Amino acid sequence: VERLRAVNVRAIELTEALLLLSRADQRSFTREEVDLSLIAEEATETLLPLAEKRGLTIETSGDATPTTGSHALLLQLSTNLVHNAIVHNLPEQGTVWVTTSAQPKRAVLTVENTGEHLTPESVATLAEPFLRGTKRIRADHAGVGLGLAIVKSITHAHDGTLTLTPRAAGGLRVTVQLLAVPPHTGR
């Protein structure tokens, strides 16, 4: 019974992930002005208990980061990034950094984590659906292999760019750049 429950939960997670991926790919969402820093903060606060359970530290920083898009999809993007940074981290005393910044034409979210050393070749495949770096799979949370694929799809649906870079000290740096909201000009 427990095995059947686990299979069902995994099937539900996969179905929900595929539906979210499809929704982002079709760009079937309403755009509104949102603050990426508040969305990242919401994702971080939601996942803080998981980080604490694993003995990890999450450090956040950034200023207001206005962009336009779907609050729900950008929250999913942020949640996926922070979740991945937590579950693919050092077994203990690891760190996750969540940073937002507003640049002249870009709203930027960066999520970095400590972890195993990654090669540029392995990092290049991490955002492909169902492909996961074998050393990044944790036995206690294997996932369905769509987390970064969903991030990539949501980023592209928002006319943004996604960059994955191995950190020299180990771990991964993920940067999402979206279009910034132009400053309001009053007349």
Tab-separated table of N, CA and C in Angstrom, residues 37-177:
chain	number	residue	atom	x	y	z
A	37	SER	N	11.591	40.455	-6.445
A	37	SER	CA	12.221	40.278	-5.136
A	37	SER	C	11.216	39.733	-4.113
A	38	LEU	N	9.975	40.203	-4.171
A	38	LEU	CA	8.950	39.704	-3.247
A	38	LEU	C	8.564	38.269	-3.567
A	39	ILE	N	8.539	37.937	-4.852
A	39	ILE	CA	8.225	36.562	-5.267
A	39	ILE	C	9.327	35.618	-4.793
A	40	ALA	N	10.589	36.006	-4.967
A	40	ALA	CA	11.712	35.184	-4.515
A	40	ALA	C	11.683	35.022	-2.999
A	41	GLU	N	11.323	36.088	-2.307
A	41	GLU	CA	11.227	36.035	-0.843
A	41	GLU	C	10.125	35.065	-0.406
A	42	GLU	N	8.993	35.088	-1.100
A	42	GLU	CA	7.889	34.175	-0.799
A	42	GLU	C	8.324	32.717	-0.997
A	43	ALA	N	9.013	32.438	-2.087
A	43	ALA	CA	9.500	31.076	-2.353
A	43	ALA	C	10.483	30.638	-1.270
A	44	THR	N	11.371	31.540	-0.893
A	44	THR	CA	12.382	31.231	0.122
A	44	THR	C	11.733	30.948	1.474
A	45	GLU	N	10.775	31.785	1.866
A	45	GLU	CA	10.097	31.574	3.147
A	45	GLU	C	9.350	30.248	3.177
A	46	THR	N	8.741	29.873	2.051
A	46	THR	CA	8.019	28.608	1.974
A	46	THR	C	8.961	27.428	2.163
A	47	LEU	N	10.161	27.526	1.623
A	47	LEU	CA	11.106	26.404	1.650
A	47	LEU	C	12.101	26.464	2.811
A	48	LEU	N	12.029	27.493	3.625
A	48	LEU	CA	12.938	27.614	4.763
A	48	LEU	C	12.903	26.398	5.695
A	49	PRO	N	11.719	25.839	6.025
A	49	PRO	CA	11.713	24.645	6.884
A	49	PRO	C	12.489	23.460	6.287
A	50	LEU	N	12.415	23.282	4.974
A	50	LEU	CA	13.163	22.214	4.323
A	50	LEU	C	14.661	22.468	4.441
A	51	ALA	N	15.076	23.705	4.230
A	51	ALA	CA	16.495	24.053	4.354
A	51	ALA	C	16.985	23.819	5.782
A	52	GLU	N	16.193	24.240	6.761
A	52	GLU	CA	16.575	24.053	8.160
A	52	GLU	C	16.661	22.574	8.517
A	53	LYS	N	15.732	21.788	8.004
A	53	LYS	CA	15.729	20.341	8.251
A	53	LYS	C	17.020	19.708	7.733
A	54	ARG	N	17.551	20.252	6.644
A	54	ARG	CA	18.768	19.723	6.028
A	54	ARG	C	20.033	20.399	6.564
A	55	GLY	N	19.882	21.324	7.495
A	55	GLY	CA	21.041	21.994	8.071
A	55	GLY	C	21.686	23.006	7.142
A	56	LEU	N	20.887	23.609	6.271
A	56	LEU	CA	21.389	24.581	5.309
A	56	LEU	C	21.038	26.000	5.728
A	57	THR	N	21.817	26.932	5.272
A	57	THR	CA	21.563	28.353	5.489
A	57	THR	C	21.097	28.962	4.179
A	58	ILE	N	20.059	29.799	4.244
A	58	ILE	CA	19.624	30.546	3.062
A	58	ILE	C	19.876	32.021	3.330
A	59	GLU	N	20.604	32.655	2.426
A	59	GLU	CA	20.881	34.081	2.524
A	59	GLU	C	20.191	34.773	1.362
A	60	THR	N	19.419	35.814	1.664
A	60	THR	CA	18.708	36.555	0.624
A	60	THR	C	19.168	38.010	0.627
A	61	SER	N	19.166	38.603	-0.557
A	61	SER	CA	19.485	40.022	-0.655
A	61	SER	C	18.897	40.557	-1.950
A	62	GLY	N	18.720	41.860	-1.978
A	62	GLY	CA	18.217	42.491	-3.194
A	62	GLY	C	17.250	43.609	-2.897
A	63	ASP	N	17.047	44.391	-3.907
A	63	ASP	CA	16.126	45.513	-3.834
A	63	ASP	C	14.876	45.183	-4.629
A	64	ALA	N	13.928	46.088	-4.619
A	64	ALA	CA	12.729	45.922	-5.437
A	64	ALA	C	13.169	45.653	-6.873
A	65	THR	N	12.535	44.656	-7.489
A	65	THR	CA	12.922	44.226	-8.829
A	65	THR	C	11.673	44.091	-9.688
A	66	PRO	N	11.155	45.213	-10.213
A	66	PRO	CA	9.911	45.173	-10.976
A	66	PRO	C	10.079	44.548	-12.365
A	67	THR	N	9.097	43.716	-12.704
A	67	THR	CA	9.022	43.113	-14.030
A	67	THR	C	7.551	42.891	-14.341
A	68	THR	N	7.251	42.345	-15.498
A	68	THR	CA	5.871	41.987	-15.807
A	68	THR	C	5.808	40.507	-16.107
A	69	GLY	N	4.691	39.904	-15.707
A	69	GLY	CA	4.511	38.483	-15.965
A	69	GLY	C	3.430	37.905	-15.086
A	70	SER	N	3.396	36.609	-15.042
A	70	SER	CA	2.442	35.880	-14.221
A	70	SER	C	3.033	35.660	-12.834
A	71	HIS	N	2.359	36.185	-11.817
A	71	HIS	CA	2.831	35.984	-10.445
A	71	HIS	C	2.949	34.496	-10.153
A	72	ALA	N	1.935	33.715	-10.520
A	72	ALA	CA	1.932	32.275	-10.217
A	72	ALA	C	3.093	31.550	-10.898
A	73	LEU	N	3.328	31.852	-12.177
A	73	LEU	CA	4.416	31.179	-12.885
A	73	LEU	C	5.783	31.621	-12.360
A	74	LEU	N	5.943	32.903	-12.058
A	74	LEU	CA	7.225	33.364	-11.531
A	74	LEU	C	7.471	32.841	-10.120
A	75	LEU	N	6.397	32.636	-9.359
A	75	LEU	CA	6.543	32.000	-8.047
A	75	LEU	C	6.979	30.541	-8.226
A	76	GLN	N	6.406	29.858	-9.200
A	76	GLN	CA	6.811	28.474	-9.473
A	76	GLN	C	8.273	28.434	-9.900
A	77	LEU	N	8.689	29.344	-10.751
A	77	LEU	CA	10.077	29.441	-11.194
A	77	LEU	C	11.001	29.613	-9.981
A	78	SER	N	10.681	30.577	-9.127
A	78	SER	CA	11.507	30.851	-7.945
A	78	SER	C	11.529	29.667	-6.993
A	79	THR	N	10.370	29.060	-6.788
A	79	THR	CA	10.273	27.903	-5.890
A	79	THR	C	11.111	26.746	-6.423
A	80	ASN	N	11.023	26.481	-7.728
A	80	ASN	CA	11.820	25.405	-8.316
A	80	ASN	C	13.315	25.657	-8.120
A	81	LEU	N	13.743	26.902	-8.346
A	81	LEU	CA	15.161	27.223	-8.210
A	81	LEU	C	15.646	27.061	-6.778
A	82	VAL	N	14.898	27.589	-5.823
A	82	VAL	CA	15.312	27.492	-4.422
A	82	VAL	C	15.248	26.032	-3.960
A	83	HIS	N	14.212	25.311	-4.370
A	83	HIS	CA	14.089	23.897	-3.996
A	83	HIS	C	15.269	23.095	-4.529
A	84	ASN	N	15.614	23.301	-5.802
A	84	ASN	CA	16.763	22.597	-6.375
A	84	ASN	C	18.043	22.931	-5.627
A	85	ALA	N	18.210	24.207	-5.282
A	85	ALA	CA	19.416	24.634	-4.564
A	85	ALA	C	19.502	23.978	-3.190
A	86	ILE	N	18.367	23.676	-2.596
A	86	ILE	CA	18.342	23.012	-1.292
A	86	ILE	C	18.639	21.522	-1.438
A	87	VAL	N	17.913	20.846	-2.317
A	87	VAL	CA	18.037	19.375	-2.386
A	87	VAL	C	19.315	18.919	-3.083
A	88	HIS	N	19.930	19.780	-3.884
A	88	HIS	CA	21.180	19.418	-4.555
A	88	HIS	C	22.333	20.199	-3.937
A	89	ASN	N	22.455	20.086	-2.636
A	89	ASN	CA	23.430	20.851	-1.887
A	89	ASN	C	24.350	19.893	-1.151
A	90	LEU	N	25.221	20.435	-0.336
A	90	LEU	CA	26.073	19.608	0.504
A	90	LEU	C	25.211	18.863	1.515
A	91	PRO	N	25.664	17.696	1.971
A	91	PRO	CA	24.862	16.937	2.942
A	91	PRO	C	24.643	17.687	4.265
A	92	GLU	N	25.537	18.590	4.595
A	92	GLU	CA	25.363	19.403	5.804
A	92	GLU	C	26.152	20.695	5.678
A	93	GLN	N	25.706	21.706	6.383
A	93	GLN	CA	26.342	23.023	6.426
A	93	GLN	C	26.510	23.667	5.050
A	94	GLY	N	25.559	23.444	4.180
A	94	GLY	CA	25.578	24.093	2.878
A	94	GLY	C	24.881	25.440	2.943
A	95	THR	N	24.971	26.175	1.846
A	95	THR	CA	24.373	27.502	1.776
A	95	THR	C	23.656	27.680	0.447
A	96	VAL	N	22.567	28.431	0.494
A	96	VAL	CA	21.841	28.855	-0.694
A	96	VAL	C	21.791	30.377	-0.655
A	97	TRP	N	22.125	31.002	-1.790
A	97	TRP	CA	22.058	32.459	-1.903
A	97	TRP	C	20.983	32.809	-2.922
A	98	VAL	N	20.050	33.662	-2.517
A	98	VAL	CA	18.982	34.123	-3.407
A	98	VAL	C	19.114	35.642	-3.501
A	99	THR	N	19.372	36.123	-4.714
A	99	THR	CA	19.639	37.544	-4.918
A	99	THR	C	18.785	38.073	-6.059
A	100	THR	N	18.234	39.260	-5.869
A	100	THR	CA	17.526	39.935	-6.958
A	100	THR	C	18.175	41.296	-7.175
A	101	SER	N	18.136	41.746	-8.422
A	101	SER	CA	18.663	43.075	-8.712
A	101	SER	C	17.912	43.678	-9.888
A	102	ALA	N	17.708	44.972	-9.794
A	102	ALA	CA	17.063	45.722	-10.875
A	102	ALA	C	18.147	46.449	-11.636
A	103	GLN	N	18.276	46.110	-12.904
A	103	GLN	CA	19.229	46.772	-13.777
A	103	GLN	C	18.438	47.653	-14.738
A	104	PRO	N	19.102	48.509	-15.521
A	104	PRO	CA	18.348	49.429	-16.381
A	104	PRO	C	17.283	48.757	-17.257
A	105	LYS	N	17.597	47.623	-17.850
A	105	LYS	CA	16.625	46.973	-18.730
A	105	LYS	C	16.286	45.559	-18.296
A	106	ARG	N	16.828	45.108	-17.180
A	106	ARG	CA	16.656	43.725	-16.744
A	106	ARG	C	16.285	43.636	-15.273
A	107	ALA	N	15.422	42.681	-14.985
A	107	ALA	CA	15.129	42.265	-13.616
A	107	ALA	C	15.817	40.911	-13.466
A	108	VAL	N	16.716	40.789	-12.491
A	108	VAL	CA	17.561	39.608	-12.401
A	108	VAL	C	17.330	38.868	-11.083
A	109	LEU	N	17.152	37.555	-11.193
A	109	LEU	CA	17.074	36.659	-10.043
A	109	LEU	C	18.228	35.682	-10.171
A	110	THR	N	19.046	35.585	-9.128
A	110	THR	CA	20.153	34.638	-9.112
A	110	THR	C	19.997	33.742	-7.891
A	111	VAL	N	20.080	32.434	-8.119
A	111	VAL	CA	20.045	31.457	-7.030
A	111	VAL	C	21.309	30.613	-7.157
A	112	GLU	N	22.100	30.612	-6.080
A	112	GLU	CA	23.352	29.848	-6.056
A	112	GLU	C	23.327	28.898	-4.871
A	113	ASN	N	24.082	27.813	-5.006
A	113	ASN	CA	24.193	26.902	-3.881
A	113	ASN	C	25.575	26.274	-3.819
A	114	THR	N	25.935	25.864	-2.624
A	114	THR	CA	27.122	25.044	-2.460
A	114	THR	C	26.740	23.645	-2.915
A	115	GLY	N	27.704	22.824	-3.174
A	115	GLY	CA	27.409	21.467	-3.614
A	115	GLY	C	28.610	20.851	-4.286
A	116	GLU	N	28.369	19.736	-4.940
A	116	GLU	CA	29.436	19.031	-5.631
A	116	GLU	C	29.941	19.857	-6.813
A	117	HIS	N	31.178	19.589	-7.198
A	117	HIS	CA	31.739	20.252	-8.380
A	117	HIS	C	31.033	19.724	-9.618
A	118	LEU	N	30.625	20.633	-10.479
A	118	LEU	CA	29.921	20.288	-11.710
A	118	LEU	C	30.743	20.726	-12.905
A	119	THR	N	30.657	19.967	-13.971
A	119	THR	CA	31.352	20.339	-15.196
A	119	THR	C	30.410	21.174	-16.062
A	120	PRO	N	30.963	22.036	-16.910
A	120	PRO	CA	30.103	22.796	-17.830
A	120	PRO	C	29.253	21.864	-18.706
A	121	GLU	N	29.788	20.702	-19.058
A	121	GLU	CA	29.052	19.748	-19.890
A	121	GLU	C	27.830	19.201	-19.157
A	122	SER	N	27.979	18.870	-17.882
A	122	SER	CA	26.831	18.341	-17.129
A	122	SER	C	25.806	19.437	-16.871
A	123	VAL	N	26.266	20.655	-16.631
A	123	VAL	CA	25.364	21.781	-16.371
A	123	VAL	C	24.534	22.093	-17.619
A	124	ALA	N	25.129	21.918	-18.793
A	124	ALA	CA	24.442	22.238	-20.046
A	124	ALA	C	23.184	21.400	-20.264
A	125	THR	N	23.086	20.243	-19.627
A	125	THR	CA	21.930	19.360	-19.827
A	125	THR	C	20.894	19.458	-18.712
A	126	LEU	N	21.173	20.199	-17.657
A	126	LEU	CA	20.288	20.204	-16.490
A	126	LEU	C	18.895	20.763	-16.753
A	127	ALA	N	18.739	21.657	-17.715
A	127	ALA	CA	17.432	22.263	-17.980
A	127	ALA	C	16.644	21.494	-19.037
A	128	GLU	N	17.171	20.366	-19.496
A	128	GLU	CA	16.447	19.547	-20.471
A	128	GLU	C	15.445	18.659	-19.744
A	129	PRO	N	14.230	18.513	-20.288
A	129	PRO	CA	13.225	17.683	-19.617
A	129	PRO	C	13.709	16.255	-19.412
A	130	PHE	N	13.500	15.749	-18.222
A	130	PHE	CA	13.776	14.370	-17.814
A	130	PHE	C	15.257	14.025	-17.760
A	131	LEU	N	16.141	14.968	-18.033
A	131	LEU	CA	17.571	14.716	-17.907
A	131	LEU	C	18.056	15.364	-16.629
A	132	ARG	N	18.740	14.562	-15.804
A	132	ARG	CA	19.268	15.087	-14.554
A	132	ARG	C	20.707	14.642	-14.424
A	133	GLY	N	21.533	15.493	-13.867
A	133	GLY	CA	22.912	15.092	-13.593
A	133	GLY	C	22.890	13.979	-12.563
A	134	THR	N	23.480	12.836	-12.872
A	134	THR	CA	23.378	11.670	-11.994
A	134	THR	C	23.910	11.939	-10.606
A	135	LYS	N	24.936	12.750	-10.485
A	135	LYS	CA	25.480	13.026	-9.160
A	135	LYS	C	24.607	13.986	-8.381
A	136	ARG	N	23.647	14.618	-9.048
A	136	ARG	CA	22.789	15.583	-8.371
A	136	ARG	C	21.512	14.952	-7.837
A	137	ILE	N	21.287	13.689	-8.125
A	137	ILE	CA	20.067	13.043	-7.645
A	137	ILE	C	20.267	12.594	-6.212
A	138	ARG	N	19.402	13.044	-5.334
A	138	ARG	CA	19.446	12.637	-3.934
A	138	ARG	C	18.428	11.528	-3.736
A	139	ALA	N	18.790	10.501	-3.015
A	139	ALA	CA	17.892	9.371	-2.803
A	139	ALA	C	16.616	9.792	-2.081
A	140	ASP	N	16.697	10.825	-1.235
A	140	ASP	CA	15.524	11.232	-0.463
A	140	ASP	C	14.604	12.183	-1.231
A	141	HIS	N	15.005	12.627	-2.421
A	141	HIS	CA	14.111	13.455	-3.230
A	141	HIS	C	14.596	13.466	-4.668
A	142	ALA	N	14.228	12.446	-5.409
A	142	ALA	CA	14.718	12.318	-6.786
A	142	ALA	C	14.012	13.262	-7.734
A	143	GLY	N	12.755	13.649	-7.460
A	143	GLY	CA	12.023	14.537	-8.354
A	143	GLY	C	11.646	13.827	-9.638
A	144	VAL	N	11.088	14.585	-10.573
A	144	VAL	CA	10.658	13.998	-11.841
A	144	VAL	C	11.510	14.481	-13.011
A	145	GLY	N	12.531	15.285	-12.747
A	145	GLY	CA	13.417	15.731	-13.810
A	145	GLY	C	12.870	16.869	-14.641
A	146	LEU	N	11.902	17.613	-14.092
A	146	LEU	CA	11.319	18.713	-14.849
A	146	LEU	C	11.529	20.080	-14.193
A	147	GLY	N	12.118	20.132	-13.017
A	147	GLY	CA	12.257	21.390	-12.287
A	147	GLY	C	12.904	22.495	-13.093
A	148	LEU	N	14.103	22.244	-13.619
A	148	LEU	CA	14.790	23.273	-14.396
A	148	LEU	C	14.209	23.417	-15.795
A	149	ALA	N	13.596	22.361	-16.331
A	149	ALA	CA	12.911	22.478	-17.628
A	149	ALA	C	11.735	23.442	-17.498
A	150	ILE	N	11.035	23.370	-16.370
A	150	ILE	CA	9.921	24.288	-16.115
A	150	ILE	C	10.454	25.712	-15.950
A	151	VAL	N	11.554	25.868	-15.230
A	151	VAL	CA	12.175	27.179	-15.070
A	151	VAL	C	12.537	27.750	-16.440
A	152	LYS	N	13.144	26.928	-17.287
A	152	LYS	CA	13.529	27.361	-18.634
A	152	LYS	C	12.307	27.792	-19.441
A	153	SER	N	11.247	27.004	-19.379
A	153	SER	CA	10.031	27.305	-20.129
A	153	SER	C	9.375	28.594	-19.632
A	154	ILE	N	9.279	28.763	-18.320
A	154	ILE	CA	8.681	29.972	-17.748
A	154	ILE	C	9.526	31.190	-18.118
A	155	THR	N	10.842	31.050	-18.038
A	155	THR	CA	11.744	32.152	-18.395
A	155	THR	C	11.527	32.568	-19.844
A	156	HIS	N	11.507	31.594	-20.745
A	156	HIS	CA	11.321	31.908	-22.169
A	156	HIS	C	9.939	32.485	-22.441
A	157	ALA	N	8.918	31.994	-21.738
A	157	ALA	CA	7.563	32.521	-21.906
A	157	ALA	C	7.478	33.986	-21.468
A	158	HIS	N	8.388	34.394	-20.589
A	158	HIS	CA	8.450	35.781	-20.126
A	158	HIS	C	9.506	36.574	-20.896
A	159	ASP	N	9.929	36.049	-22.052
A	159	ASP	CA	10.928	36.712	-22.905
A	159	ASP	C	12.234	36.972	-22.170
A	160	GLY	N	12.617	36.052	-21.299
A	160	GLY	CA	13.837	36.195	-20.522
A	160	GLY	C	14.913	35.221	-20.950
A	161	THR	N	16.020	35.257	-20.224
A	161	THR	CA	17.122	34.333	-20.474
A	161	THR	C	17.468	33.592	-19.192
A	162	LEU	N	17.878	32.345	-19.360
A	162	LEU	CA	18.272	31.483	-18.253
A	162	LEU	C	19.728	31.088	-18.467
A	163	THR	N	20.544	31.283	-17.441
A	163	THR	CA	21.955	30.916	-17.525
A	163	THR	C	22.301	30.032	-16.336
A	164	LEU	N	22.883	28.861	-16.631
A	164	LEU	CA	23.344	27.940	-15.595
A	164	LEU	C	24.864	27.874	-15.662
A	165	THR	N	25.517	28.100	-14.526
A	165	THR	CA	26.968	28.133	-14.480
A	165	THR	C	27.459	27.351	-13.270
A	166	PRO	N	28.417	26.437	-13.476
A	166	PRO	CA	28.982	25.770	-12.294
A	166	PRO	C	29.787	26.775	-11.475
A	167	ARG	N	29.675	26.680	-10.156
A	167	ARG	CA	30.464	27.550	-9.280
A	167	ARG	C	31.845	26.935	-9.098
A	168	ALA	N	32.874	27.752	-9.073
A	168	ALA	CA	34.253	27.261	-8.933
A	168	ALA	C	34.435	26.464	-7.645
A	169	ALA	N	33.746	26.868	-6.571
A	169	ALA	CA	33.885	26.189	-5.288
A	169	ALA	C	32.953	24.978	-5.161
A	170	GLY	N	32.170	24.704	-6.201
A	170	GLY	CA	31.199	23.611	-6.159
A	170	GLY	C	29.800	24.172	-6.076
A	171	GLY	N	28.856	23.453	-6.644
A	171	GLY	CA	27.484	23.925	-6.671
A	171	GLY	C	27.160	24.591	-7.995
A	172	LEU	N	26.056	25.310	-8.006
A	172	LEU	CA	25.529	25.855	-9.244
A	172	LEU	C	25.055	27.293	-9.048
A	173	ARG	N	25.216	28.109	-10.093
A	173	ARG	CA	24.660	29.465	-10.125
A	173	ARG	C	23.644	29.500	-11.260
A	174	VAL	N	22.406	29.847	-10.922
A	174	VAL	CA	21.349	29.964	-11.922
A	174	VAL	C	20.908	31.418	-11.955
A	175	THR	N	20.937	32.008	-13.153
A	175	THR	CA	20.546	33.402	-13.311
A	175	THR	C	19.389	33.495	-14.296
A	176	VAL	N	18.323	34.152	-13.856
A	176	VAL	CA	17.168	34.411	-14.704
A	176	VAL	C	17.120	35.917	-14.918
A	177	GLN	N	17.108	36.325	-16.204
A	177	GLN	CA	17.008	37.740	-16.541
A	177	GLN	C	15.696	37.963	-17.289
